[in-house]
CSV table of C-alpha atoms in Angstrom, one decimal:
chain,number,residue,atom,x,y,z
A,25,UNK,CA,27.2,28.2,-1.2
A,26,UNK,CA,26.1,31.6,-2.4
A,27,UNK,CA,22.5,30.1,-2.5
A,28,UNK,CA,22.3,29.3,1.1
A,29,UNK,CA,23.9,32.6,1.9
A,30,UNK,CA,21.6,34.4,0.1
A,31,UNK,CA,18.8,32.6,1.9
A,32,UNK,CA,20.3,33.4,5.3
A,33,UNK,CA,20.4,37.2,4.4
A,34,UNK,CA,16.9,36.7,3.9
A,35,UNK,CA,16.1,35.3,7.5
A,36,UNK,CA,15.9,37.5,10.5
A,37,UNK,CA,15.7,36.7,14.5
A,38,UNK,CA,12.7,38.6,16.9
A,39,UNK,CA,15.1,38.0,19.4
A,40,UNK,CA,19.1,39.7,17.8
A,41,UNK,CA,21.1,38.8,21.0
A,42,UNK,CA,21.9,35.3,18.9
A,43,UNK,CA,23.4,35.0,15.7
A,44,UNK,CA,21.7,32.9,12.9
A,45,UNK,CA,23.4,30.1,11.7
A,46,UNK,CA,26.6,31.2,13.2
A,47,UNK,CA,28.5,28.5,10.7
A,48,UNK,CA,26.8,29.5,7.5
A,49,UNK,CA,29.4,32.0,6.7
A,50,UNK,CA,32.1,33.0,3.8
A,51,UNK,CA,35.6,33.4,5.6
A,52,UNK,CA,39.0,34.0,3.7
A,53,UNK,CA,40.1,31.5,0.9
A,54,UNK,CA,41.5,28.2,1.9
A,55,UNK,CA,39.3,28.4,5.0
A,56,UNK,CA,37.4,25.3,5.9
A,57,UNK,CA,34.3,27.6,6.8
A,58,UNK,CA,34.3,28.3,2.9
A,59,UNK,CA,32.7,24.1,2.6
A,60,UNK,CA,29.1,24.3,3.2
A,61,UNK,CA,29.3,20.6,3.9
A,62,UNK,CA,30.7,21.8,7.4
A,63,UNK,CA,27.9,23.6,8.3
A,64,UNK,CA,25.3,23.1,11.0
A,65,UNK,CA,21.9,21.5,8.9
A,66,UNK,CA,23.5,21.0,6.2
A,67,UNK,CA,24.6,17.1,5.0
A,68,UNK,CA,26.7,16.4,2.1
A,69,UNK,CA,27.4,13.2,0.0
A,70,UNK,CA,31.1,12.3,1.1
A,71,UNK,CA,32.2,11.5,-2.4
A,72,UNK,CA,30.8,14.3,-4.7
A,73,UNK,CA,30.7,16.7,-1.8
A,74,UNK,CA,27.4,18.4,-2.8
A,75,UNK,CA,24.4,19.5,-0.7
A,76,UNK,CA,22.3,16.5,0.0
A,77,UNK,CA,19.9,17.4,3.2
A,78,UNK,CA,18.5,20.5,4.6
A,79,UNK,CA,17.3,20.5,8.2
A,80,UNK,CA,17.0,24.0,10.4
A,81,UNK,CA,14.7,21.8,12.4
A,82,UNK,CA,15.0,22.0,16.6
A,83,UNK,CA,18.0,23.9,16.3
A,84,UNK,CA,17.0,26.4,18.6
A,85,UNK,CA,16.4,29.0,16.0
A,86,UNK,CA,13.6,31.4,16.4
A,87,UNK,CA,11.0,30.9,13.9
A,88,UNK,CA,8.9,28.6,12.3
A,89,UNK,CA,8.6,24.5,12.1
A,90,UNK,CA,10.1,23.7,15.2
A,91,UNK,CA,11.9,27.0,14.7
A,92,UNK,CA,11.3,31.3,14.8
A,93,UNK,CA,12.6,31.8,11.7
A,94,UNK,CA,11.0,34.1,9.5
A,95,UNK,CA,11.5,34.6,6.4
A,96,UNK,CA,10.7,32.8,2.8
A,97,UNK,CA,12.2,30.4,0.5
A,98,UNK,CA,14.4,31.7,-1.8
A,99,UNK,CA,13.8,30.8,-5.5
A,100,UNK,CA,17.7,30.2,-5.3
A,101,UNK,CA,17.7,26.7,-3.6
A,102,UNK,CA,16.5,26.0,-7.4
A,103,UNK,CA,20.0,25.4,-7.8
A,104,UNK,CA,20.9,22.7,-5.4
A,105,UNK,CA,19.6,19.8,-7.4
A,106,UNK,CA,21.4,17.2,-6.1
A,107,UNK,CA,19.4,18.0,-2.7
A,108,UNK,CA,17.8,14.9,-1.5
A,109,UNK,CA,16.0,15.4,2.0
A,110,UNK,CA,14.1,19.1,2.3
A,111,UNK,CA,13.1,19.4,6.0
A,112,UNK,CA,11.3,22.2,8.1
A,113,UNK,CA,11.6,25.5,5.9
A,114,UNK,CA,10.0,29.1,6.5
A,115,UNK,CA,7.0,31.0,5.2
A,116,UNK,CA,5.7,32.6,2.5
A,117,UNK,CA,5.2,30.6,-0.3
A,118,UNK,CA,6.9,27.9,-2.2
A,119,UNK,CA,9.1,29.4,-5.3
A,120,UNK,CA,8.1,27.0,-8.1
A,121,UNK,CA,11.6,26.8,-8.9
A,122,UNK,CA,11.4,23.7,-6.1
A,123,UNK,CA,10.7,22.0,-8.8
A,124,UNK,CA,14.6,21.8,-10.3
A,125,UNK,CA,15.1,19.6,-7.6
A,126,UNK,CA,14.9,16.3,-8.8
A,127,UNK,CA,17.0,14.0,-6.6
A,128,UNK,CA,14.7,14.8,-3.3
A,129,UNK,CA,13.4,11.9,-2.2
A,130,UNK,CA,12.1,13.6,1.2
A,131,UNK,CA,10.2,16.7,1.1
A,132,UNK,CA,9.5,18.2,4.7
A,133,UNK,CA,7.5,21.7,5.0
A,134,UNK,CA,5.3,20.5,7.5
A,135,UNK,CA,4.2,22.6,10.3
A,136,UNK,CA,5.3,25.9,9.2
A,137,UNK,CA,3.0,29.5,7.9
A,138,UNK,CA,3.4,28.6,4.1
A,139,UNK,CA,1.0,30.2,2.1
A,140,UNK,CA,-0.4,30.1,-1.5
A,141,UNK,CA,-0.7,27.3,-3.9
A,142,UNK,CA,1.1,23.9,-4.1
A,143,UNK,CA,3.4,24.5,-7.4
A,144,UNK,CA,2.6,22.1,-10.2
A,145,UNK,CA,6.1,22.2,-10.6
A,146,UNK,CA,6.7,19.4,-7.5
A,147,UNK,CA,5.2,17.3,-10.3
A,148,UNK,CA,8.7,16.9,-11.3
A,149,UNK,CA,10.2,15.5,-8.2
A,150,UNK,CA,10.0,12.1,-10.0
A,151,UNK,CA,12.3,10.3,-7.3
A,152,UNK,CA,10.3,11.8,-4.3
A,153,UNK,CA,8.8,9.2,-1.5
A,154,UNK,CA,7.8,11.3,1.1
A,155,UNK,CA,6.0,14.5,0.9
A,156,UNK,CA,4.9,16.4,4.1
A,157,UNK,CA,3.0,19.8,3.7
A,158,UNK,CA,0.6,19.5,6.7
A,159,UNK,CA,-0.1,22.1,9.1
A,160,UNK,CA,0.1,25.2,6.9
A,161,UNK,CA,-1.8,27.8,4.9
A,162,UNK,CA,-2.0,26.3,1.5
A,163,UNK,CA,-5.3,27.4,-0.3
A,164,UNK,CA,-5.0,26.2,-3.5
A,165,UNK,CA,-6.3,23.3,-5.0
A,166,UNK,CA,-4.2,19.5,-5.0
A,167,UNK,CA,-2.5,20.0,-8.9
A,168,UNK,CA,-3.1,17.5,-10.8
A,169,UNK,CA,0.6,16.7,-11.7
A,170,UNK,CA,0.8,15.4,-7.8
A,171,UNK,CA,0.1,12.2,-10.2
A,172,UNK,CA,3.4,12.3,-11.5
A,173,UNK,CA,5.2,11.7,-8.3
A,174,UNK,CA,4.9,7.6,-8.6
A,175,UNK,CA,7.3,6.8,-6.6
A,176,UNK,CA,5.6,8.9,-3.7
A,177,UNK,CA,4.9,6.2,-0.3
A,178,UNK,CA,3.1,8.7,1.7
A,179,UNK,CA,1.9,11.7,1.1
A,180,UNK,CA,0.5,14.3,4.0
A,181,UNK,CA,-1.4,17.3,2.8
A,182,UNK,CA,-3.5,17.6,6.2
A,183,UNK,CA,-4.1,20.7,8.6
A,184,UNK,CA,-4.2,23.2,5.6
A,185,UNK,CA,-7.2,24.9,3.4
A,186,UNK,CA,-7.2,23.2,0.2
A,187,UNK,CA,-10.5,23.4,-2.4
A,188,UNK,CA,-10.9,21.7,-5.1
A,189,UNK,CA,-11.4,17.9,-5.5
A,190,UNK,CA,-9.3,15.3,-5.0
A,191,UNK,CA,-7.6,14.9,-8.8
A,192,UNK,CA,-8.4,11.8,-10.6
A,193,UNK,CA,-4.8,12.0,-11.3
A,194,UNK,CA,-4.0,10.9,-8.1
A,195,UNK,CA,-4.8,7.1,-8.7
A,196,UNK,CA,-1.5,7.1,-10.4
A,197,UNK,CA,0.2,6.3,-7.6
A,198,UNK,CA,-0.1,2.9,-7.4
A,199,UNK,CA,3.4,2.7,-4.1
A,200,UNK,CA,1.2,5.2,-1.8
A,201,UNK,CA,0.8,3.8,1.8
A,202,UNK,CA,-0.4,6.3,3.5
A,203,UNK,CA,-2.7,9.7,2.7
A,204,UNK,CA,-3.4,12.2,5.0
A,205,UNK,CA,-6.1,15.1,2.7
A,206,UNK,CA,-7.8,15.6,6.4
A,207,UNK,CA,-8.7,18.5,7.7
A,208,UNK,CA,-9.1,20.8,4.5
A,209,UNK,CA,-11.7,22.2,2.5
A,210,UNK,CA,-12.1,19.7,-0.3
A,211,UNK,CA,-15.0,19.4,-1.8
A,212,UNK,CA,-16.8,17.0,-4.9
A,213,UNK,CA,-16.6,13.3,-4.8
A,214,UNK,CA,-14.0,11.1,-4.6
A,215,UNK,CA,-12.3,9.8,-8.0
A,216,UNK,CA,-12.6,6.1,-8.9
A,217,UNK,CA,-9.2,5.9,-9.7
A,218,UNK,CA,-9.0,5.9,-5.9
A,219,UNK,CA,-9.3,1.8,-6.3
A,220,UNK,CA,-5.9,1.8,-8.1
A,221,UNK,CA,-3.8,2.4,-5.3
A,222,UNK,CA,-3.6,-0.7,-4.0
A,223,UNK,CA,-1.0,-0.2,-1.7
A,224,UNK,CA,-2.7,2.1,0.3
A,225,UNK,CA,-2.9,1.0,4.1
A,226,UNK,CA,-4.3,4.3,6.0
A,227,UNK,CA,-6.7,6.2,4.1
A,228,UNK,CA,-7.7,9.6,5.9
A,229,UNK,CA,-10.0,12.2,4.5
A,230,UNK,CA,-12.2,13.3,7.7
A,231,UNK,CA,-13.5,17.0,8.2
A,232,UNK,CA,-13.7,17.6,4.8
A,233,UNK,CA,-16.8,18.9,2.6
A,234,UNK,CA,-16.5,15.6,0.4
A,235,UNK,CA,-19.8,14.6,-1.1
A,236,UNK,CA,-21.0,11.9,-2.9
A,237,UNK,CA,-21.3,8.0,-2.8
A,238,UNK,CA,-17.9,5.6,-2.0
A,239,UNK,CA,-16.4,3.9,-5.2
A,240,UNK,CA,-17.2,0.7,-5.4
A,241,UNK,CA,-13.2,0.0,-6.6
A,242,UNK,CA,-12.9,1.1,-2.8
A,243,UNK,CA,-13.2,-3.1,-2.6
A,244,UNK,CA,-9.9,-3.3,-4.8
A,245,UNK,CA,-7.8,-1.5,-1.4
A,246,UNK,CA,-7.2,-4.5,-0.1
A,247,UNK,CA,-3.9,-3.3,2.0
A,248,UNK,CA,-6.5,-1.2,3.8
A,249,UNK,CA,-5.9,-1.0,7.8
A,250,UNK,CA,-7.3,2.4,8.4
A,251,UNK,CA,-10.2,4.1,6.4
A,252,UNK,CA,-11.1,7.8,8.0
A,253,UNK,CA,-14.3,9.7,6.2
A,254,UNK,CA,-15.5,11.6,9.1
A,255,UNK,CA,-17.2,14.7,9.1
A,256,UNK,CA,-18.0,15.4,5.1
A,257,UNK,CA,-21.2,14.9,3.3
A,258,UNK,CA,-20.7,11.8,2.3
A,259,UNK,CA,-24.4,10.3,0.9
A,260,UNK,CA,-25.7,6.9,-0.9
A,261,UNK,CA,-25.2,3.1,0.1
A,262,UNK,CA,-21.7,1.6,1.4
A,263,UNK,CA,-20.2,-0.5,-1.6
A,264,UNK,CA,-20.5,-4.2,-0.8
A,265,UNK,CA,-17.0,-4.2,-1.9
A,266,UNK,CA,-15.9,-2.9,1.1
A,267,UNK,CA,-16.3,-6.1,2.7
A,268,UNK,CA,-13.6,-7.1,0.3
A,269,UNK,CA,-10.6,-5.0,3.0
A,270,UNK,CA,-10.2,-8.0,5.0
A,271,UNK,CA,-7.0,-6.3,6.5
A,272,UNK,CA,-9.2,-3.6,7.6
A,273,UNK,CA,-8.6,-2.5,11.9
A,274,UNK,CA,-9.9,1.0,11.7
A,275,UNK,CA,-13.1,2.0,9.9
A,276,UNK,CA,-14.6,5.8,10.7
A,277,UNK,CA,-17.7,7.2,8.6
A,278,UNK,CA,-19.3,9.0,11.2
A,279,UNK,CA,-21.4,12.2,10.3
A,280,UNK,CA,-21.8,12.0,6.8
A,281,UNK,CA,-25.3,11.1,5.5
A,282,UNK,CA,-24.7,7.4,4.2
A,283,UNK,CA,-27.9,5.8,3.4
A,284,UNK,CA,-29.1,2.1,3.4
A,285,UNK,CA,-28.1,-0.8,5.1
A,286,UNK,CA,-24.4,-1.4,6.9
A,287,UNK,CA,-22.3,-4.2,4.8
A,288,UNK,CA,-23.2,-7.4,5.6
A,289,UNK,CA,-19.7,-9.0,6.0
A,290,UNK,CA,-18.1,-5.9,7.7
A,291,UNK,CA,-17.0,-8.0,10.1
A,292,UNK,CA,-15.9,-11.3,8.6
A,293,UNK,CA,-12.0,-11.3,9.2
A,294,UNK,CA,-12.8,-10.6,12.9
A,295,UNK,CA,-10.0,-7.4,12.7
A,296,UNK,CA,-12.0,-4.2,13.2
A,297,UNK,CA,-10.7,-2.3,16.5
A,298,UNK,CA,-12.9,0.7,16.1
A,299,UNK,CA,-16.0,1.3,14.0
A,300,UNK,CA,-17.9,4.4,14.0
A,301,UNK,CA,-20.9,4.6,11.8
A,302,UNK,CA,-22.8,7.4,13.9
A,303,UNK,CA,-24.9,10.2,12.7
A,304,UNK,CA,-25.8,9.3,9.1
A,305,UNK,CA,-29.2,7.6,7.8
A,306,UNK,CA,-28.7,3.6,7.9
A,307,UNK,CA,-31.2,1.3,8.1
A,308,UNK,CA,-32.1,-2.1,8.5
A,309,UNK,CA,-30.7,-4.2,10.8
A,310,UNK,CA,-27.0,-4.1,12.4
A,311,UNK,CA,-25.2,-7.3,10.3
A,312,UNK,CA,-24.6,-10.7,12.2
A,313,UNK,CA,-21.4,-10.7,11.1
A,314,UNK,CA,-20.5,-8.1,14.3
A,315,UNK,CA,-20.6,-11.1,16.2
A,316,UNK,CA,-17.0,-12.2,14.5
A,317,UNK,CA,-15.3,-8.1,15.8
A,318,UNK,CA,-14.1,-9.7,19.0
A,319,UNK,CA,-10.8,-7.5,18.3
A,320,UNK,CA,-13.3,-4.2,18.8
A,321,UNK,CA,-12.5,-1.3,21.9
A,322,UNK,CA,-15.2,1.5,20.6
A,323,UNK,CA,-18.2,1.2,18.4
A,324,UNK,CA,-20.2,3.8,17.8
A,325,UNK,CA,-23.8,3.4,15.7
A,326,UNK,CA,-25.4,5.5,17.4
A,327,UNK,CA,-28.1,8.5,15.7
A,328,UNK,CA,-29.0,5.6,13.0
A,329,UNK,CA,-32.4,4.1,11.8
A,330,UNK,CA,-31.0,0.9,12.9
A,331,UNK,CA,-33.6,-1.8,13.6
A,332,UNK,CA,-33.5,-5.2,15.3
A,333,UNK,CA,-32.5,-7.5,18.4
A,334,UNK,CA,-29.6,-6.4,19.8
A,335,UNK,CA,-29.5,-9.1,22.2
A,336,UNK,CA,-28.9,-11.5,18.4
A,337,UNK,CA,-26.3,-9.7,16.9
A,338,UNK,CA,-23.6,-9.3,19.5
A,339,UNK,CA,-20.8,-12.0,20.8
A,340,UNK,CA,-17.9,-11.3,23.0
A,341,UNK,CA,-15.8,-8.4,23.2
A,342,UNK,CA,-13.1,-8.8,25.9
A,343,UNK,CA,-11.2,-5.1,24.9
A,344,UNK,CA,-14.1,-3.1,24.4
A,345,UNK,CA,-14.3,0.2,26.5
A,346,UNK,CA,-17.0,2.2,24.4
A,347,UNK,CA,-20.3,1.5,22.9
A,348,UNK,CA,-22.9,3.7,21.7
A,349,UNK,CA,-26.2,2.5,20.0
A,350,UNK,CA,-28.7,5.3,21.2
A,351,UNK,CA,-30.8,7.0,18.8
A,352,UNK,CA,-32.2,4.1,16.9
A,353,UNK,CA,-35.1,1.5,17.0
A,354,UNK,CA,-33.4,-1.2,18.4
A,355,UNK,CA,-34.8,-3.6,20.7
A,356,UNK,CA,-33.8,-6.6,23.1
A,357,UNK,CA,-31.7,-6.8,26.4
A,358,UNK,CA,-28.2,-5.9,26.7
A,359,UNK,CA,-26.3,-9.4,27.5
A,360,UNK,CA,-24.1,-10.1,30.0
A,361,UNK,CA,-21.7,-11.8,27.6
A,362,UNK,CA,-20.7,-8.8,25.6
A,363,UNK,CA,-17.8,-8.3,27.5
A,364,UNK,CA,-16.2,-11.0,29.2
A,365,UNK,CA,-14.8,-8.6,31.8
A,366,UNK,CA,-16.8,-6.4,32.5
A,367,UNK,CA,-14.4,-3.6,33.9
A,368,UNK,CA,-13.1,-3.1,30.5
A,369,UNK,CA,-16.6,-1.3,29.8
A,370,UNK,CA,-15.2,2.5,30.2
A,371,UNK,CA,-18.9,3.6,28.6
A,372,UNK,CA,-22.0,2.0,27.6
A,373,UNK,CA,-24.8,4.1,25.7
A,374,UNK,CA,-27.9,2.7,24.8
């Protein structure tokens, strides 16, 4: 109790014509007021009565993530370790102390003005299986102890301005669905322990400054549905392996400098919805295996070196609304068969 009333002192309204957290009071003894597990945010286990889940979220409040409130996270909330579910905080920066607590299993600071580095102490959240810090300030590197968490599902660092390089460390977490590192500042090339996380289904990096060729252990993702690289500097030839991700619906490299000739089995399992390969430095010709994407809506290969008969390589795309193959050297005549309705075509660029 005294934590979270010291963290409410430390809280303050733009607008004083409301009070804060009206419940989160201390009344006489014996009042029912006095059980924090009675107060608005705040869940308790029934049978142990200790804190379990904080969430100020949409409560009305005026400050930050989904909230006004302004104010920082007191290095107090160390002590509720039984805490399970962490959910739409403050700003300033994280005490490293918010590393005590080690039953979380949900971590939720997203969309909030947090500042500062990503303790290494989080490391420790052993049992953790969802950790959102997107849309904040964080300008510190991804710690390496991120690697620790192997319990972690997904993990969503987007929408900040992290440096660094993506850890090696990070391959550790072999139960990681989904990971969001978009929209950062990361730099270097990406680890080849990447290929251990086999679970991983949606794979987004875009608008980074990562450099350097893909992994060829990219072809062990096999769970692969999404795979987002756009906008880094990306260079060198596409891993053969790649056509390995037979699950794969999503694949977006655009404007990156990727050299050499597109896979030629890209397209095998017939399940790619969008492909966007525009703006780098491929060559050769576009792979016959295209013909088999009859699941596609956009493709977009456009401001390539791309050679060939385009009239060849294409079959029949009844959902497609958006095609772009300007900028290149190819040749032939656009067939009428390339969608079977053709009011589906929203935009055609040759």
């Amino acid at each position: 109790m005294e934590a979270l009333l010291k963290w409410k002192a430390s809280l303050h309204q733009n607008n004083n014509s409301q009070l804060l957290l009206p419940s989160w009071r201390k009344l006489a003894n014996g009042s029912s007021n006095n059980n924090p597990c009675k107060w608005e945010g705040i869940t308790c286990n029934d049978a142990a009565g200790v804190v379990t889940i904080i969430n100020l979220g949409s409560m009305d409040l005026q400050g930050l993530g989904n909230n006004q409130i302004i104010g920082s996270i007191p290095m107090e909330i160390g002590n509720l370790t039984k805490l399970q579910v962490l959910m739409n905080m403050l700003s300033g920066s994280i005490p490293p102390e918010l590393g005590r607590l080690d039953s979380l299993v949900q971590l939720d600071l997203s969309t909030n003005y947090l500042t500062g580095s990503i303790p290494a102490s989080l490391g420790n959240l052993g049992k953790l299986n969802y950790m959102y810090l997107y849309t904040n300030k964080f300008s510190s590197s991804i710690p390496m102890e991120i690697g620790n968490l192997t319990n972690l599902y997904d993990l969503q660092l987007s929408d900040n301005s992290l440096t660094g390089s993506i850890p090696r460390e990070i391959g550790n977490l072999r139960y990681l669905g989904r990971l969001y590192l978009n929209e950062n500042s990361l730099r270097g090339s990406l680890p080849a322990s990447i290929g251990n996380m086999r679970s991983l289904s949606i794979l987004i990096l875009s608008s980074n400054s990562l450099s350097g060729s893909l992994p060829t252990s990219f072809g062990n993702l096999t769970n692969l549905v999404g795979i987002f690289l756009l906008d880094n500097q990306l260079s060198g030839q596409l891993p053969q392996e790649i056509s390995n991700l037979t699950k794969l619906q999503h694949l977006q490299l655009g404007n990156n400098s990727f050299t050499g000739s597109l896979p030629q089995h890209i397209c095998n399992s017939g399940s790619l919805i969008t492909f966007s390969a525009d703006a780098n430095h491929f060559i050769g010709p576009i792979p016959r295996s295209m013909r088999n994407c009859t699941s596609l809506t956009r493709l977009r290969l456009d401001n390539n070196h791309l050679t060939g008969n385009i009239s060849e390589v294409f079959g029949v795309y009844p959902n497609l609304t958006y095609i772009d193959l300007s900028s290149n050297q190819l040749s032939g005549e656009v067939s009428v068969n390339w969608a079977r309705f053709q009011e589906n075509w929203g935009n055609l660029a040759l």
